Amino acid sequence: MSSLPRRVKSEAKPPISEDDELPSFLSSSSESEEEEEEEWEPKSKISKRARLPKKNEAKPKKRAAPRTAVARSKVRKAAIKEETDASFTIAPAEDKRMQLLKPKEEDVDTDPKTLHQKPEVPKRVEMHSFQGKNVESLESDEKPSTSVKHEKSEEDFAFDEPPFKKMKSTTSPEGKPVKNLGGNKVKEEFEMNWDIVQALSEITNVEPWVCANLIRLFKEENTIPFIARYRKELINNLEADALREVQQALEELRAVAKKTHTTIQKLKKEGKLSGSLLTALLNCRTSEELDHVSAPYKTGSKGTKAQRAKQLGLEPAALSILQNPMELNLFSYVKPNTKGLSTIQEVEAGVQHILADIFAKDKDTLDFIRKLCQQRYICIQSALAKVSSKSGNEKDIDKFQLYHEFSCNIKSIQHHQILAINRGENLKILTVKVNIPDGVKNEFCWWCVNERWRPKQFLKPELMRILRNSVEDAYKRLIYPLLCREFRSKLTSDAEKESVMMFGRNLRQLLLTSPVRGRTLMGVDPGYKHGCKLAIISPTSQILHTDVVYLHTGQGFREAEKIKRLLLQYNCSTVVIGNGTACRETEAYFADLIMKKYFAPLDVVYCIVSEAGASIYSVSPEASKEMPDLDPNLRSAVSIARRVQDPLAELVKIEPKHIGVGMYQHDVSQTLLKATLDSVVEECVSFVGVDINICSEILLRHIAGLNANRAKNIIEWREKNGPFINREQLKEVKGLGPKSFQQCAGFIRFNQEYIKTFCSNTKKEPGSHAFMTKAGGAQGKKKGKPVSYASQQPNPLDQTCIHPESYNIAMGQEHIKLMRSLFSSGTSYVSEVVYRFLSLIGGNANDIGKSDMQQKVNAVIQKEGLEGTAKRLNTTVHTLQLIIDGLTQPEGFDIRTDFDKPDFKRSIVCFEDLSVGAVLTGKVENATPFGVFVDIGVGKAGLIPVRSITEAKLSKVKKRKSLGLGPGERVEVRVLNVDIPRLRITLDLIRVL
C-alpha cells in the first residue's frame, strides 16, 4: 500500500493559549504511529457524498474545486487544528513565510492551473492560527490577530473518508529548486526582533535559503540521515555533521526565544514590563544577554542599586541630565530624614546608578563595546591558585603545569586549552580571568560621553562629572563582567561543540570500520588472576565455544596445548585480543607461539581491539537476553571478537560515550553529547543499511524513523508472518505510519536471493505467508487493507539505496496500470523516475549490480552527461546520481569496504626497541584537536602533533572534508622522540596507507 496522509480531525479543539504552546523541537510528535492506523478503501469503493456548498458571491479569479474532492456530510462550527502528514503539506497562500523553497511548477507532475487553486468554502468554517502572539502588541497599535481565515480546497475537509495520497509535495521535490520562492522568512512560534533564518545563517555560515529549508524539514520531523541522502537539492548538498550543527544552533535560538517570552509574560503579570524593557528582551539572542537584561527584575532579590534609586524617585532626575539638564536641581531631591536621599552625595550616587543601568542595557552601547573588543587584543589568563598550591594534590596540580602561568588571545586559543582551563578552575587548581586592555575602556567612555549619550543641552560641571562617573560605573560594574561572561561562555560553548563533534567524527570512523567477513575468530579478554576468557565465534557470529585459560600464572605451556587444540578443532586462524589489563603480556604470549610456528599447519595472526564498554555491555539487560547462559566475563570475550567481525552491529549495543574515542567528554554538556552521538549512530546504521530479515532488534532501532517500539513491532511481525518480501510490507507493521515509512524505507535492504528462494518455496504451500498476509486477508473486526499484487512480489530495487519515492513499485506497464487502478491520482512522475531511466538505458531491474547494467549506464551518461540525462528525465542531478549508484553497485554493497580493516600482526615490538628515525606502520586510536594518537604496537600510543598533519600527507583517494584522521586508519610514521621515563612517543606522519 502507498503511504497516505493523515485525515483532518473532525473533533473540535479549543485554541491553544500562549502559555500552553511549546516550540516544535520540544513538542512531542503529532504522529501517533504507535497505534494502528484505520483502514482505508480504494476510491472505487467509496460512495459519493454531498459537496460543500459554495459561496454565492462571484469571484472571477477563483476556480472551481477539483471534481475528485470528497466533502463531509455536515459542516460544524468548530475551531479546527490541522494535522497533516509530511507527504501532504498544506500552507496558506496568504503567508508564504512558512513555505518550503519549492521547485518550479514545470518540474512537478501536477497541472499548474490547479496547483495553486483556492476553492471557496463556507464562511462559517473558520481556521484558527496557533502561532504564538507577538508581545510587541503591548507597545504597538498593530495587534496580530489570533484568528485567521484560511481558504482550503474541499478535499481537505473530508472528515468521513481519508484523503487520497498525493505523490508530490513540497517536502518531496524533484527538479531544480528555486531559492527565493516564498522568501526566506519563516514564521516561528515565538517571534523576536531578529529573524531566525538570518540569525541561524550568521551563526552557522550556511546560506539563508538553506536554513529556511532546514527549519521546515526539521519541523516536519525529518531525520538527518533522510535529509542528507534524499533532500540534497534543498540543503545544497550539506553533510550530516553540518546538518547537526544547524539543528543544534536552531534549538538554541528557539530556547532563547521561548525563555524570552516566558520572562515577558512573567514580568507582564508582575506589572514590571515597560516599553524599553520589552524591546531589550526581544533583542536578546543568547541566554547571557537575556540573563543580563532580566536579572534586575527577578522576584525575591533585593533589587539592583538602580532599582532602589528608582524607588526613591530619582529616575526623573537621571533622565533630565540627558534630556533637559538646564531645569534640573538635585538639591530639590534631598530629604534629610530619608535613607538614600539624606545628602546631596547620596542623591548623586542614586542618579549615577540609574544612568549606569540605562547605559548597560542599551543595545547600541553594547554593540559598540563588542565591536571595539573584536578590534583589540583580548586575552584569557590562568594562574595557579594560592589555595591549591598549599593544600592541593601534587599529582593533580602537575597535570595543569602548562596552565600555571598561561596567557593567550581569545581569537587563537585552542578548544582543548579552554576545556583544560575550565577543568582546572572547577578543581580549584587554577584561577582564570579575561583581560581587556584599558584602551578599550578609555575609548568606550569617550564615545559614550561625546556621542551616544551626549546631553542635548549644556551640562554644568557637577552634572558632567556625574555623567562621566556613570559611564565608568556602567563599564566597570555592569558591562565588563557581562563581556567576561560572554567571552568565557562563547569560548566554552565553542570548545564543547568542537569536542562533541570530534567525538562524533571519531565514533563514525570507528563504527564504519570495515568488517572482517568469512573468518572464524577467537576473542580473548586478557586478565591475570582470573585468567584470560576465550570465545570462538563462527563467520555468522554464532558462539561455538567458550573457555578460560591461565596464561600468566605459571601454566602457560600447558594452556598452549588447549589453545592449539581449539584453534585446530574450529579451523580458526585469527585471534582478537582486547586492549585491557594484561593485554601486553597476552600479546607477547601469542606472538611468541606464532613466531615458533606452534599452531602449524594454521597460519595464525592476531590483532588488538579496543574493549572499551565491553564490560559494561556484558552485564547489561541486552547481553543477558542475547546470551542468557553465559557468564558476564565470557560475554565480554564474545563482544571483543564480534567487534572485528562486524564493528557496527556490535558497537551499537554499547552507549556511545563508553566507547572511549573522545576528549574531555565528562566536561561537556551531557545532553548535547548524547544527542550528537545518538545521531551519529543513527547516521552510520542508516547509511550502511540493514537487512530487515536478519538484523537484530538493537540494530534496527537505530534506523532513521524507527525507535525501540517500532523495531520491536517489526521483529514481532517477522516472527509471526515470516520474512518481509518487499518494503511495502513495512506499512503493515503496527505503529509504522507514513512518516516513519518515508524516513526508514530507503535504509532497509532485502537479500534478493533469500527472498526469491522463500517465495519459490511458499508457492508450493497453500496458506503460506505470501498469500495470507495481513493486507491480503487478515481476519478481524476491521476490514482488511486492499490486496496489492505488488506487495506479494519481491522488488529488485529493495536491495539498493534508492528510496521508494523515486522508483515504481512494479517494473512493467501492466503493473503500472494496476497501481493506477488502486490510486485515483495515478502513479506520480516521481515514482516513475527509475522506470523511465531503465527504459532510457534499455536495462532491466533484475540486472542491478551486474556489469551489463554498469555498461549501459555509462554509455548513456557519456553520451548525454549527468545534467543532460537528469534534464531529460525531469529530475535533479542528486536524485539521478543516487539512482545510478543504486543500480550499478554490486549486490550486497557495503560502504564500509572503503574504510580500513584491523591491522593483523604476527610479531611484537617492544618499547625499548624504538629508535629515533625508525619508520613504522600503525593504526589511529583517537583523534583530538591537538594531535592524533597512533598504536604502533608497543603498548603505548604515540602522538602525531597536529602541525605534522598536512594535506600533502593525506590520502587523496579518500574524500576528506578536513585535515583530520580518524580511528582505525592505517598510517606510516617516523619516530621523532622517545621519552622512556614518561612513556611518551612523538611521531611524524609520513603518509596515510
CSV table of C-alpha atoms in Angstrom, one decimal, residues 530-707:
chain,number,residue,atom,x,y,z
A,530,HIS,CA,41.1,-14.7,36.9
A,531,GLY,CA,42.6,-15.9,33.6
A,532,CYS,CA,42.0,-15.0,30.0
A,533,LYS,CA,38.5,-15.5,28.8
A,534,LEU,CA,38.2,-17.2,25.3
A,535,ALA,CA,35.3,-17.2,22.9
A,536,ILE,CA,35.3,-18.8,19.5
A,537,ILE,CA,32.6,-17.5,17.1
A,538,SER,CA,31.6,-18.6,13.6
A,539,PRO,CA,31.6,-16.5,10.4
A,540,THR,CA,27.9,-15.8,11.1
A,541,SER,CA,28.6,-14.6,14.7
A,542,GLN,CA,27.4,-17.9,16.4
A,543,ILE,CA,29.1,-18.8,19.6
A,544,LEU,CA,31.0,-22.1,19.0
A,545,HIS,CA,32.9,-22.4,22.3
A,546,THR,CA,33.9,-20.5,25.4
A,547,ASP,CA,36.6,-21.3,27.9
A,548,VAL,CA,39.1,-19.8,30.4
A,549,VAL,CA,42.9,-20.2,30.2
A,550,TYR,CA,45.5,-19.0,32.7
A,551,LEU,CA,48.4,-17.8,30.7
A,552,HIS,CA,50.2,-15.7,33.3
A,553,THR,CA,50.2,-17.9,36.4
A,554,GLY,CA,53.0,-20.3,35.5
A,555,GLN,CA,50.7,-22.6,33.5
A,556,GLY,CA,51.4,-21.0,30.1
A,557,PHE,CA,52.9,-24.1,28.4
A,558,ARG,CA,50.0,-26.4,29.4
A,559,GLU,CA,47.4,-23.9,28.4
A,560,ALA,CA,49.1,-23.5,25.0
A,561,GLU,CA,48.1,-27.1,24.2
A,562,LYS,CA,44.4,-26.3,24.9
A,563,ILE,CA,44.5,-23.2,22.7
A,564,LYS,CA,46.1,-25.1,19.9
A,565,ARG,CA,43.5,-27.8,20.1
A,566,LEU,CA,40.7,-25.3,20.0
A,567,LEU,CA,42.2,-23.5,17.0
A,568,LEU,CA,42.6,-26.7,15.1
A,569,GLN,CA,39.2,-28.0,16.0
A,570,TYR,CA,37.4,-25.0,14.7
A,571,ASN,CA,39.8,-24.1,12.0
A,572,CYS,CA,40.4,-20.7,13.5
A,573,SER,CA,43.4,-18.7,12.4
A,574,THR,CA,42.6,-15.3,13.7
A,575,VAL,CA,42.9,-14.2,17.3
A,576,VAL,CA,41.4,-10.9,18.6
A,577,ILE,CA,42.9,-9.6,21.9
A,578,GLY,CA,41.2,-6.9,24.0
A,579,ASN,CA,43.5,-4.0,25.0
A,580,GLY,CA,42.6,-4.0,28.7
A,581,THR,CA,44.5,-5.4,31.7
A,582,ALA,CA,47.3,-7.9,30.7
A,583,CYS,CA,46.9,-7.1,27.1
A,584,ARG,CA,50.6,-6.6,26.6
A,585,GLU,CA,51.6,-9.9,28.2
A,586,THR,CA,48.9,-11.8,26.3
A,587,GLU,CA,50.0,-10.3,23.0
A,588,ALA,CA,53.6,-11.3,23.7
A,589,TYR,CA,52.5,-14.8,24.6
A,590,PHE,CA,50.6,-15.3,21.3
A,591,ALA,CA,53.3,-13.5,19.2
A,592,ASP,CA,56.0,-15.9,20.7
A,593,LEU,CA,53.9,-19.0,19.8
A,594,ILE,CA,53.2,-17.7,16.3
A,595,MET,CA,56.9,-17.0,15.6
A,596,LYS,CA,57.7,-20.5,16.7
A,597,LYS,CA,55.0,-21.9,14.3
A,598,TYR,CA,53.4,-23.6,17.3
A,599,PHE,CA,50.0,-23.6,15.7
A,600,ALA,CA,51.1,-25.2,12.4
A,601,PRO,CA,49.6,-26.0,9.9
A,602,LEU,CA,47.5,-23.0,10.7
A,603,ASP,CA,48.9,-19.6,9.8
A,604,VAL,CA,47.6,-17.7,12.9
A,605,VAL,CA,47.5,-13.9,13.0
A,606,TYR,CA,46.3,-11.6,15.8
A,607,CYS,CA,45.1,-8.1,16.2
A,608,ILE,CA,44.4,-5.8,19.1
A,609,VAL,CA,41.0,-4.2,19.5
A,610,SER,CA,39.6,-1.7,22.0
A,611,GLU,CA,37.5,-3.3,24.6
A,612,ALA,CA,36.0,0.0,25.9
A,613,GLY,CA,32.5,-0.6,27.1
A,614,ALA,CA,32.7,-4.4,26.7
A,615,SER,CA,32.5,-5.0,30.5
A,616,ILE,CA,29.5,-2.6,30.7
A,617,TYR,CA,27.7,-4.4,27.9
A,618,SER,CA,28.4,-7.8,29.4
A,619,VAL,CA,26.2,-7.1,32.4
A,620,SER,CA,23.5,-5.2,30.5
A,621,PRO,CA,20.0,-6.5,30.0
A,622,GLU,CA,20.6,-6.7,26.3
A,623,ALA,CA,23.5,-9.1,26.8
A,624,SER,CA,21.5,-11.2,29.3
A,625,LYS,CA,18.8,-11.5,26.8
A,626,GLU,CA,21.1,-12.3,23.9
A,627,MET,CA,23.5,-14.7,25.9
A,628,PRO,CA,21.4,-15.9,28.9
A,629,ASP,CA,23.5,-18.9,29.7
A,630,LEU,CA,27.0,-17.3,29.6
A,631,ASP,CA,29.0,-15.8,32.4
A,632,PRO,CA,29.4,-12.0,32.0
A,633,ASN,CA,33.2,-12.4,31.7
A,634,LEU,CA,32.8,-14.7,28.8
A,635,ARG,CA,30.2,-12.4,27.2
A,636,SER,CA,32.9,-9.7,27.0
A,637,ALA,CA,35.2,-12.1,25.1
A,638,VAL,CA,32.3,-12.7,22.6
A,639,SER,CA,31.8,-9.0,22.2
A,640,ILE,CA,35.6,-8.4,21.6
A,641,ALA,CA,35.5,-11.0,18.7
A,642,ARG,CA,32.4,-9.6,17.2
A,643,ARG,CA,33.9,-6.1,17.2
A,644,VAL,CA,36.2,-7.2,14.5
A,645,GLN,CA,33.7,-9.3,12.6
A,646,ASP,CA,31.0,-6.6,12.4
A,647,PRO,CA,32.0,-3.5,14.3
A,648,LEU,CA,28.8,-1.6,13.6
A,649,ALA,CA,26.4,-4.3,14.7
A,650,GLU,CA,28.4,-4.9,17.9
A,651,LEU,CA,29.2,-1.3,19.0
A,652,VAL,CA,25.6,-0.1,18.6
A,653,LYS,CA,24.8,-2.3,21.7
A,654,ILE,CA,27.0,0.0,23.8
A,655,GLU,CA,26.2,3.5,24.9
A,656,PRO,CA,28.4,5.7,22.6
A,657,LYS,CA,30.1,7.7,25.3
A,658,HIS,CA,31.5,4.4,26.8
A,659,ILE,CA,33.3,3.5,23.6
A,660,GLY,CA,36.2,5.8,24.5
A,661,VAL,CA,37.1,7.9,21.5
A,662,GLY,CA,36.7,11.4,22.7
A,663,MET,CA,38.2,14.3,24.6
A,664,TYR,CA,37.0,15.8,27.9
A,665,GLN,CA,33.7,14.0,27.4
A,666,HIS,CA,32.9,14.4,31.1
A,667,ASP,CA,33.3,18.2,31.0
A,668,VAL,CA,30.9,18.9,28.2
A,669,SER,CA,27.2,19.1,28.1
A,670,GLN,CA,25.9,15.6,28.5
A,671,THR,CA,22.7,16.4,26.8
A,672,LEU,CA,24.5,17.7,23.7
A,673,LEU,CA,26.9,14.8,23.8
A,674,LYS,CA,24.2,12.1,23.9
A,675,ALA,CA,22.1,13.8,21.2
A,676,THR,CA,25.1,14.1,18.9
A,677,LEU,CA,26.4,10.6,19.4
A,678,ASP,CA,23.0,9.0,19.1
A,679,SER,CA,22.5,11.0,15.8
A,680,VAL,CA,25.9,9.7,14.6
A,681,VAL,CA,25.0,6.1,15.4
A,682,GLU,CA,21.7,6.6,13.5
A,683,GLU,CA,23.5,8.1,10.6
A,684,CYS,CA,26.0,5.2,10.4
A,685,VAL,CA,23.5,2.4,10.7
A,686,SER,CA,21.1,4.1,8.2
A,687,PHE,CA,23.8,4.8,5.6
A,688,VAL,CA,25.2,1.2,5.9
A,689,GLY,CA,21.7,-0.2,5.8
A,690,VAL,CA,20.3,-3.3,7.5
A,691,ASP,CA,18.8,-6.5,6.1
A,692,ILE,CA,15.3,-6.4,7.5
A,693,ASN,CA,15.1,-10.2,7.6
A,694,ILE,CA,18.2,-11.0,9.6
A,695,CYS,CA,19.1,-7.8,11.6
A,696,SER,CA,18.8,-7.7,15.4
A,697,GLU,CA,16.2,-5.5,17.2
A,698,ILE,CA,19.0,-3.4,18.7
A,699,LEU,CA,20.5,-2.6,15.3
A,700,LEU,CA,17.0,-1.9,13.8
A,701,ARG,CA,16.0,0.6,16.4
A,702,HIS,CA,18.9,2.9,15.3
A,703,ILE,CA,17.5,3.2,11.7
A,704,ALA,CA,16.2,6.7,10.9
A,705,GLY,CA,12.5,6.9,11.6
A,706,LEU,CA,12.4,3.9,13.9
A,707,ASN,CA,12.6,3.6,17.7
